[in-house]
Amino acid sequence: MNNRDFQYSTTPTTAPQLQFTATVGDRYLVLADGQIGNAAGTAFDAIMYLPGGTDYWHQPVQPVVAGDIFSCPMMFDYTIIEAPPNNFDFTLVPGGSVYSNLIVCAFKLVDGEFASVDASAASTSSATYVSLMTLEDSPGSGTITVPVAGDYLIRAVCNAKLNSSTNSFFVRLVVDGAAAPSYTEATKMAVSATVGGPWEAMVKLNLAAGTHTVTIDVKTNGTDTATISFAKIVMLREDAFPRIFYLDSRSAANANTVYPTYTTKASGTLTARTQDKPHLLLSSWLSLESVNARIVYNRTLQDDTTALAETINKMPAANIEFSHTALSAFTPTVGDHTFKIQGAKDATGAGTGNNTISQAAIALIQMSDDVTVRIRGGVLLGGTIL
């Protein structure tokens, strides 16, 4: 389990760069994120550049007003096809003029893990759900074949937009068909009829060995056209990591305290007893404000002290949902740590409207093996006994 070659940028800059030596044939999952905005309140793209400066992956963002701060989740798999002359590197250029918590990280994918990406646009005007992105183990198969039964962490990301900024459309993650439970169903995401915004979903499921389908599904009112682009789905094996701590809190809960006082989402706290090894933190959730022009605040908080991600969004209309994400890499101290999904809203019209948080998920992944046995208070914290 110590073959992941986990790498991450450690110094926040205007363009964080991840550099490492790679081997031809290795396949990496590359992730990037951060909170970005534009002081002018105009649209921009966050862009990921590959070695040699190739413009590869975009996350379009459309602020409603100056001061809006969005998540910019990016994710794709990349196979090393030739030995680089020096270091292998990825660079994230946020595009906006306001940013924080920018990070790029990567680790090797192993057998039995799957990743599909598609930068091209896919659209539908259907009033019933249509699959616009499918996780495949080979091009055109439409399915994946899980080698062994067990728990799998599934994450999906895309940019989603509608050709109307006033009507509703729906985006969701579906595993094993329309009749199965869906995850992170967003009901209205359009901020701009031309730009749209990021959407992300994450879930950990126990799957039987054999064939499965994993899709991003979209529907509209039957007249408008919804489009997703820069879509990606990845499935990771829990048994290929030392451990994955996971929280799933799908139900809706209001977070109506006035900023800067935050409310923790009901059932929205992950407590993990960790080792002092590198960890990767992923979180995602939706927030919806029921009153037009209200400003809502959302964040992931570590140990009640460190904000791993904080977004600020002014609602362009009532009942629009925003997708929020956090990505962080760090080595914690040995012991218990907490990670919370929190929300708040501005004081304007205090007492009216709700900042409603739903579809929350947090995954804390230990990325390298324990090498010693540690015991605290008679409790085995981790390690291997031979």
Short mmCIF file of C-alpha atoms in Angstrom, two decimals:
data_model
loop_
_atom_site.label_atom_id
_atom_site.label_comp_id
_atom_site.label_asym_id
_atom_site.label_seq_id
_atom_site.Cartn_x
_atom_site.Cartn_y
_atom_site.Cartn_z
CA MET A 1 0.00 0.00 0.00
CA ASN A 2 3.01 2.29 0.00
CA ASN A 3 3.27 2.57 -3.81
CA ARG A 4 1.19 5.71 -4.38
CA ASP A 5 4.05 8.21 -4.78
CA PHE A 6 1.83 10.90 -3.25
CA GLN A 7 3.03 14.39 -4.20
CA TYR A 8 1.56 17.83 -3.49
CA SER A 9 2.42 21.50 -3.77
CA THR A 10 3.24 23.01 -0.39
CA THR A 11 3.59 26.75 -0.97
CA PRO A 12 0.46 28.70 -2.00
CA THR A 13 1.28 30.99 -4.92
CA THR A 14 -0.53 32.68 -7.77
CA ALA A 15 0.27 29.56 -9.82
CA PRO A 16 1.12 26.54 -7.64
CA GLN A 17 3.31 24.02 -9.42
CA LEU A 18 3.77 20.34 -8.65
CA GLN A 19 7.14 18.96 -9.73
CA PHE A 20 8.34 15.39 -9.35
CA THR A 21 10.28 12.69 -11.14
CA ALA A 22 8.06 10.18 -12.92
CA THR A 23 8.52 6.84 -14.68
CA VAL A 24 7.30 6.11 -18.19
CA GLY A 25 4.07 4.11 -18.04
CA ASP A 26 3.02 5.27 -14.57
CA ARG A 27 -0.59 6.48 -14.40
CA TYR A 28 -1.36 9.31 -11.98
CA LEU A 29 -4.54 10.88 -10.71
CA VAL A 30 -3.99 14.64 -10.67
CA LEU A 31 -6.18 16.87 -8.50
CA ALA A 32 -6.25 20.63 -8.07
CA ASP A 33 -8.53 23.05 -6.25
CA GLY A 34 -8.69 26.35 -4.46
CA GLN A 35 -11.03 29.23 -3.79
CA ILE A 36 -10.94 31.85 -6.53
CA GLY A 37 -12.73 35.06 -7.45
CA ASN A 38 -12.36 38.20 -9.50
CA ALA A 39 -12.35 41.68 -8.01
CA ALA A 40 -14.11 42.95 -11.11
CA GLY A 41 -16.91 40.38 -10.87
CA THR A 42 -16.26 39.17 -14.44
CA ALA A 43 -16.01 35.64 -15.82
CA PHE A 44 -12.67 33.81 -16.01
CA ASP A 45 -11.17 30.34 -16.37
CA ALA A 46 -8.99 28.49 -13.92
CA ILE A 47 -6.58 26.51 -16.08
CA MET A 48 -4.31 23.50 -15.48
CA TYR A 49 -1.15 23.35 -17.58
CA LEU A 50 0.75 20.14 -18.34
CA PRO A 51 4.51 19.75 -18.81
CA GLY A 52 5.70 21.92 -21.66
CA GLY A 53 2.99 24.50 -21.01
CA THR A 54 0.10 22.67 -22.67
CA ASP A 55 -3.27 24.28 -21.77
CA TYR A 56 -5.14 21.14 -20.70
CA TRP A 57 -8.00 21.53 -18.23
CA HIS A 58 -10.40 24.40 -17.53
CA GLN A 59 -12.89 25.31 -14.80
CA PRO A 60 -14.97 28.29 -16.01
CA VAL A 61 -16.24 30.58 -13.25
CA GLN A 62 -18.83 33.37 -13.37
CA PRO A 63 -18.99 35.63 -10.30
CA VAL A 64 -22.36 37.28 -9.68
CA VAL A 65 -20.74 40.34 -8.10
CA ALA A 66 -17.23 41.48 -7.23
CA GLY A 67 -16.09 39.56 -4.16
CA ASP A 68 -17.70 36.20 -5.03
CA ILE A 69 -15.37 33.29 -4.22
CA PHE A 70 -15.87 29.89 -5.86
CA SER A 71 -14.34 26.42 -5.60
CA CYS A 72 -12.46 25.30 -8.72
CA PRO A 73 -12.22 21.48 -8.54
CA MET A 74 -10.12 19.83 -11.26
CA MET A 75 -9.32 16.13 -11.64
CA PHE A 76 -7.92 13.94 -14.38
CA ASP A 77 -5.73 10.89 -14.91
CA TYR A 78 -2.46 11.20 -16.79
CA THR A 79 -0.14 8.47 -18.03
CA ILE A 80 3.56 9.27 -18.34
CA ILE A 81 4.32 8.59 -22.01
CA GLU A 82 7.92 9.80 -22.15
CA ALA A 83 10.68 10.53 -19.73
CA PRO A 84 10.72 14.28 -19.00
CA PRO A 85 14.04 16.09 -19.39
CA ASN A 86 13.87 17.33 -15.81
CA ASN A 87 10.92 17.18 -13.43
CA PHE A 88 7.39 16.26 -14.33
CA ASP A 89 5.20 19.25 -13.51
CA PHE A 90 1.63 20.53 -13.39
CA THR A 91 0.75 24.19 -12.93
CA LEU A 92 -2.58 25.66 -11.81
CA VAL A 93 -3.31 29.21 -12.99
CA PRO A 94 -6.37 30.43 -11.07
CA GLY A 95 -7.36 33.12 -13.58
CA GLY A 96 -9.12 35.21 -10.95
CA SER A 97 -7.47 38.02 -9.04
CA VAL A 98 -8.59 36.80 -5.60
CA TYR A 99 -7.59 33.34 -4.44
CA SER A 100 -6.68 31.14 -1.46
CA ASN A 101 -5.86 27.52 -0.58
CA LEU A 102 -4.54 26.77 -4.08
CA ILE A 103 -3.12 23.25 -4.33
CA VAL A 104 -2.05 20.67 -6.90
CA CYS A 105 -1.47 17.03 -5.93
CA ALA A 106 -1.02 13.66 -7.61
CA PHE A 107 -0.69 9.98 -6.79
CA LYS A 108 -0.41 6.73 -8.72
CA LEU A 109 -3.48 4.76 -9.68
CA VAL A 110 -3.33 0.99 -9.13
CA ASP A 111 -4.99 -2.02 -10.73
CA GLY A 112 -8.72 -2.13 -10.07
CA GLU A 113 -9.09 1.66 -10.00
CA PHE A 114 -10.80 3.55 -12.79
CA ALA A 115 -10.77 7.07 -14.20
CA SER A 116 -12.54 8.61 -17.19
CA VAL A 117 -12.24 12.19 -18.38
CA ASP A 118 -13.86 14.14 -21.20
CA ALA A 119 -13.07 17.80 -21.81
CA SER A 120 -15.61 18.10 -24.63
CA ALA A 121 -19.11 19.45 -24.11
CA ALA A 122 -22.17 17.18 -23.88
CA SER A 123 -25.73 18.55 -23.85
CA THR A 124 -29.36 17.55 -23.38
CA SER A 125 -32.80 19.16 -23.47
CA SER A 126 -34.51 16.07 -22.06
CA ALA A 127 -37.07 16.35 -19.26
CA THR A 128 -35.91 12.93 -18.02
CA TYR A 129 -32.40 12.09 -16.93
CA VAL A 130 -29.80 11.41 -19.63
CA SER A 131 -26.27 10.10 -18.96
CA LEU A 132 -23.77 12.63 -20.33
CA MET A 133 -20.62 11.12 -18.81
CA THR A 134 -19.79 7.47 -18.12
CA LEU A 135 -16.98 5.82 -16.20
CA GLU A 136 -15.45 3.12 -18.43
CA ASP A 137 -12.68 0.55 -18.06
CA SER A 138 -12.09 0.74 -21.82
CA PRO A 139 -13.28 3.26 -24.44
CA GLY A 140 -16.85 2.57 -25.51
CA SER A 141 -17.51 -0.19 -22.96
CA GLY A 142 -20.03 1.88 -20.99
CA THR A 143 -19.17 -0.05 -17.82
CA ILE A 144 -16.43 -0.93 -15.39
CA THR A 145 -15.58 -4.38 -14.06
CA VAL A 146 -14.79 -4.32 -10.35
CA PRO A 147 -12.15 -7.00 -9.65
CA VAL A 148 -12.96 -7.68 -6.00
CA ALA A 149 -15.88 -6.90 -3.73
CA GLY A 150 -15.27 -4.10 -1.28
CA ASP A 151 -15.59 -0.39 -0.53
CA TYR A 152 -14.85 2.10 -3.31
CA LEU A 153 -14.60 5.88 -3.17
CA ILE A 154 -16.23 7.52 -6.21
CA ARG A 155 -15.72 11.18 -7.11
CA ALA A 156 -17.19 13.09 -10.06
CA VAL A 157 -16.55 16.67 -11.21
CA CYS A 158 -17.75 18.80 -14.12
CA ASN A 159 -18.70 22.29 -15.22
CA ALA A 160 -22.47 22.59 -15.64
CA LYS A 161 -24.54 25.30 -17.30
CA LEU A 162 -27.97 26.00 -18.78
CA ASN A 163 -28.84 28.27 -21.69
CA SER A 164 -31.20 30.11 -19.34
CA SER A 165 -30.21 31.84 -16.09
CA THR A 166 -33.77 31.75 -14.72
CA ASN A 167 -34.95 28.14 -15.13
CA SER A 168 -33.95 24.96 -13.34
CA PHE A 169 -31.86 21.98 -14.38
CA PHE A 170 -30.61 18.92 -12.52
CA VAL A 171 -27.23 17.18 -12.25
CA ARG A 172 -26.56 13.99 -10.30
CA LEU A 173 -24.16 11.05 -9.86
CA VAL A 174 -25.74 7.65 -10.46
CA VAL A 175 -24.30 4.21 -9.69
CA ASP A 176 -25.84 1.14 -11.34
CA GLY A 177 -28.75 2.69 -13.17
CA ALA A 178 -31.56 5.19 -12.81
CA ALA A 179 -33.46 3.03 -10.35
CA ALA A 180 -30.54 3.05 -7.93
CA PRO A 181 -29.95 5.84 -5.38
CA SER A 182 -28.38 8.97 -6.82
CA TYR A 183 -25.90 11.30 -5.15
CA THR A 184 -25.42 15.06 -4.91
CA GLU A 185 -28.43 15.93 -7.03
CA ALA A 186 -28.17 19.65 -7.73
CA THR A 187 -31.46 21.21 -8.74
CA LYS A 188 -30.41 24.59 -10.10
CA MET A 189 -26.84 25.58 -10.78
CA ALA A 190 -26.97 28.23 -13.52
CA VAL A 191 -25.26 31.45 -12.54
CA SER A 192 -24.72 32.50 -16.13
CA ALA A 193 -26.32 31.22 -19.31
CA THR A 194 -22.87 31.18 -20.92
CA VAL A 195 -20.46 30.14 -18.16
CA GLY A 196 -22.18 27.98 -15.54
CA GLY A 197 -20.25 26.72 -12.55
CA PRO A 198 -18.48 23.74 -10.98
CA TRP A 199 -20.35 20.66 -9.75
CA GLU A 200 -18.86 17.85 -7.68
CA ALA A 201 -20.11 14.64 -6.06
CA MET A 202 -18.45 12.05 -3.82
CA VAL A 203 -19.66 8.82 -2.24
CA LYS A 204 -18.14 5.66 -0.75
CA LEU A 205 -20.02 2.47 -1.61
CA ASN A 206 -19.63 -1.24 -1.06
CA LEU A 207 -19.70 -2.89 -4.48
CA ALA A 208 -19.85 -6.52 -5.50
CA ALA A 209 -17.25 -7.89 -7.87
CA GLY A 210 -18.43 -7.68 -11.47
CA THR A 211 -19.88 -5.14 -13.89
CA HIS A 212 -21.15 -1.74 -12.75
CA THR A 213 -22.20 1.56 -14.31
CA VAL A 214 -21.25 5.00 -12.97
CA THR A 215 -22.61 8.09 -14.73
CA ILE A 216 -23.20 11.82 -14.50
CA ASP A 217 -26.87 12.34 -15.41
CA VAL A 218 -28.57 15.60 -16.41
CA LYS A 219 -32.12 16.74 -17.15
CA THR A 220 -33.90 20.04 -17.86
CA ASN A 221 -37.48 21.32 -18.14
CA GLY A 222 -37.68 19.75 -21.59
CA THR A 223 -37.13 23.03 -23.41
CA ASP A 224 -33.86 24.55 -22.19
CA THR A 225 -30.49 22.95 -22.96
CA ALA A 226 -28.09 21.90 -20.21
CA THR A 227 -24.41 21.32 -20.98
CA ILE A 228 -21.59 19.75 -19.02
CA SER A 229 -17.91 19.97 -19.93
CA PHE A 230 -14.53 19.06 -18.47
CA ALA A 231 -16.22 16.07 -16.85
CA LYS A 232 -14.37 13.40 -14.93
CA ILE A 233 -15.19 10.39 -12.75
CA VAL A 234 -12.74 8.37 -10.68
CA MET A 235 -13.19 5.24 -8.55
CA LEU A 236 -10.58 4.39 -5.90
CA ARG A 237 -10.17 1.12 -3.97
CA GLU A 238 -10.33 1.53 -0.21
CA ASP A 239 -8.25 -1.62 0.28
CA ALA A 240 -5.41 -0.03 -1.73
CA PHE A 241 -4.89 2.63 0.95
CA PRO A 242 -3.85 2.16 4.60
CA ARG A 243 -7.24 3.63 5.59
CA ILE A 244 -9.99 5.99 4.45
CA PHE A 245 -12.03 7.90 7.03
CA TYR A 246 -15.38 8.85 5.52
CA LEU A 247 -18.46 10.90 6.43
CA ASP A 248 -21.70 10.92 4.44
CA SER A 249 -24.39 13.45 5.45
CA ARG A 250 -26.93 13.80 2.63
CA SER A 251 -29.87 15.34 4.50
CA ALA A 252 -30.54 19.10 4.33
CA ALA A 253 -29.80 21.36 7.31
CA ASN A 254 -29.87 25.14 7.70
CA ALA A 255 -26.82 27.21 8.61
CA ASN A 256 -28.30 30.62 9.39
CA THR A 257 -25.85 32.25 11.79
CA VAL A 258 -24.60 35.67 10.70
CA TYR A 259 -21.06 35.70 9.30
CA PRO A 260 -18.38 35.48 10.70
CA THR A 261 -20.13 33.09 13.09
CA TYR A 262 -20.51 29.69 11.40
CA THR A 263 -22.94 26.84 12.02
CA THR A 264 -21.72 23.26 11.66
CA LYS A 265 -24.03 21.18 9.47
CA ALA A 266 -26.05 18.67 11.46
CA SER A 267 -24.21 15.32 11.23
CA GLY A 268 -21.52 17.18 9.31
CA THR A 269 -18.44 16.43 11.43
CA LEU A 270 -15.85 13.75 10.61
CA THR A 271 -13.67 12.65 13.54
CA ALA A 272 -10.54 10.71 12.59
CA ARG A 273 -7.83 9.17 14.75
CA THR A 274 -4.81 9.60 12.51
CA GLN A 275 -1.17 8.65 12.22
CA ASP A 276 1.61 11.13 11.45
CA LYS A 277 1.59 10.14 7.77
CA PRO A 278 0.68 12.13 4.65
CA HIS A 279 -3.11 12.47 4.25
CA LEU A 280 -5.37 13.74 1.48
CA LEU A 281 -8.61 15.52 2.44
CA LEU A 282 -11.53 15.75 0.00
CA SER A 283 -14.90 17.30 0.87
CA SER A 284 -17.96 18.34 -1.10
CA TRP A 285 -21.42 19.73 -0.41
CA LEU A 286 -24.25 21.83 -1.86
CA SER A 287 -25.66 25.04 -0.43
CA LEU A 288 -28.90 26.76 -1.39
CA GLU A 289 -30.19 30.19 -0.35
CA SER A 290 -33.96 30.66 -0.43
CA VAL A 291 -33.85 34.47 -0.82
CA ASN A 292 -32.53 36.39 -3.82
CA ALA A 293 -29.41 38.60 -3.41
CA ARG A 294 -28.42 37.14 -0.02
CA ILE A 295 -24.73 36.36 0.51
CA VAL A 296 -23.87 32.91 1.85
CA TYR A 297 -20.60 31.63 3.28
CA ASN A 298 -19.43 28.01 3.34
CA ARG A 299 -16.25 26.31 4.50
CA THR A 300 -14.52 23.11 5.63
CA LEU A 301 -12.88 23.58 9.04
CA GLN A 302 -10.10 21.43 10.50
CA ASP A 303 -9.74 21.06 14.27
CA ASP A 304 -11.89 24.17 14.87
CA THR A 305 -8.96 26.37 13.83
CA THR A 306 -7.97 25.96 10.16
CA ALA A 307 -10.30 26.81 7.26
CA LEU A 308 -9.35 24.46 4.44
CA ALA A 309 -11.77 26.15 2.03
CA GLU A 310 -14.05 29.19 2.35
CA THR A 311 -16.43 30.32 -0.39
CA ILE A 312 -18.56 33.48 -0.64
CA ASN A 313 -21.51 33.62 -3.04
CA LYS A 314 -24.20 36.22 -3.68
CA MET A 315 -27.40 34.59 -4.89
CA PRO A 316 -28.44 35.83 -8.38
CA ALA A 317 -31.91 34.37 -7.76
CA ALA A 318 -33.75 32.48 -5.05
CA ASN A 319 -33.12 28.75 -4.55
CA ILE A 320 -29.98 28.46 -6.66
CA GLU A 321 -27.56 25.78 -5.50
CA PHE A 322 -23.79 26.14 -5.47
CA SER A 323 -21.37 23.21 -5.33
CA HIS A 324 -18.49 23.59 -2.87
CA THR A 325 -15.31 21.55 -2.51
CA ALA A 326 -12.16 21.38 -0.43
CA LEU A 327 -8.85 19.73 -1.24
CA SER A 328 -5.96 19.64 1.20
CA ALA A 329 -2.79 17.60 1.74
CA PHE A 330 -0.94 17.51 5.05
CA THR A 331 0.69 15.34 7.68
CA PRO A 332 -1.35 15.50 10.90
CA THR A 333 -0.14 14.79 14.39
CA VAL A 334 -0.98 11.42 15.94
CA GLY A 335 -4.41 11.53 17.58
CA ASP A 336 -7.96 12.69 17.03
CA HIS A 337 -8.80 15.37 14.47
CA THR A 338 -12.11 16.88 13.36
CA PHE A 339 -13.26 18.11 9.96
CA LYS A 340 -16.52 20.07 9.71
CA ILE A 341 -18.81 21.33 6.95
CA GLN A 342 -20.05 24.78 8.01
CA GLY A 343 -22.19 27.61 6.67
CA ALA A 344 -23.31 31.16 7.48
CA LYS A 345 -25.02 34.11 5.78
CA ASP A 346 -24.81 37.90 5.71
CA ALA A 347 -26.73 40.20 8.07
CA THR A 348 -28.88 41.75 5.33
CA GLY A 349 -32.48 40.82 5.97
CA ALA A 350 -31.47 38.87 9.06
CA GLY A 351 -34.10 36.33 10.01
CA THR A 352 -35.27 35.76 6.42
CA GLY A 353 -34.24 32.96 4.11
CA ASN A 354 -32.10 29.91 4.76
CA ASN A 355 -28.60 28.85 3.79
CA THR A 356 -29.42 25.16 3.39
CA ILE A 357 -26.51 22.70 3.21
CA SER A 358 -27.01 19.20 1.83
CA GLN A 359 -25.26 16.26 0.14
CA ALA A 360 -22.15 16.64 2.31
CA ALA A 361 -19.32 14.13 2.10
CA ILE A 362 -15.80 14.16 3.59
CA ALA A 363 -13.01 11.67 2.87
CA LEU A 364 -9.68 11.69 4.70
CA ILE A 365 -7.27 9.29 2.99
CA GLN A 366 -4.04 8.09 4.59
CA MET A 367 -1.60 7.94 1.69
CA SER A 368 1.28 5.86 3.09
CA ASP A 369 1.75 2.89 5.38
CA ASP A 370 2.14 2.84 9.13
CA VAL A 371 5.65 1.76 10.02
CA THR A 372 5.33 1.48 13.79
CA VAL A 373 2.72 0.45 16.30
CA ARG A 374 1.48 3.28 18.54
CA ILE A 375 -0.73 2.76 21.57
CA ARG A 376 -2.48 5.52 23.52
CA GLY A 377 -4.53 4.79 26.60
CA GLY A 378 -4.62 1.12 25.73
CA VAL A 379 -6.02 1.82 22.26
CA LEU A 380 -4.14 0.61 19.19
CA LEU A 381 -3.96 3.64 16.91
CA GLY A 382 -2.47 1.84 13.93
CA GLY A 383 0.41 -0.19 12.61
CA THR A 384 1.27 -3.73 11.71
CA ILE A 385 2.05 -6.52 14.15
CA LEU A 386 4.21 -9.26 12.62
#
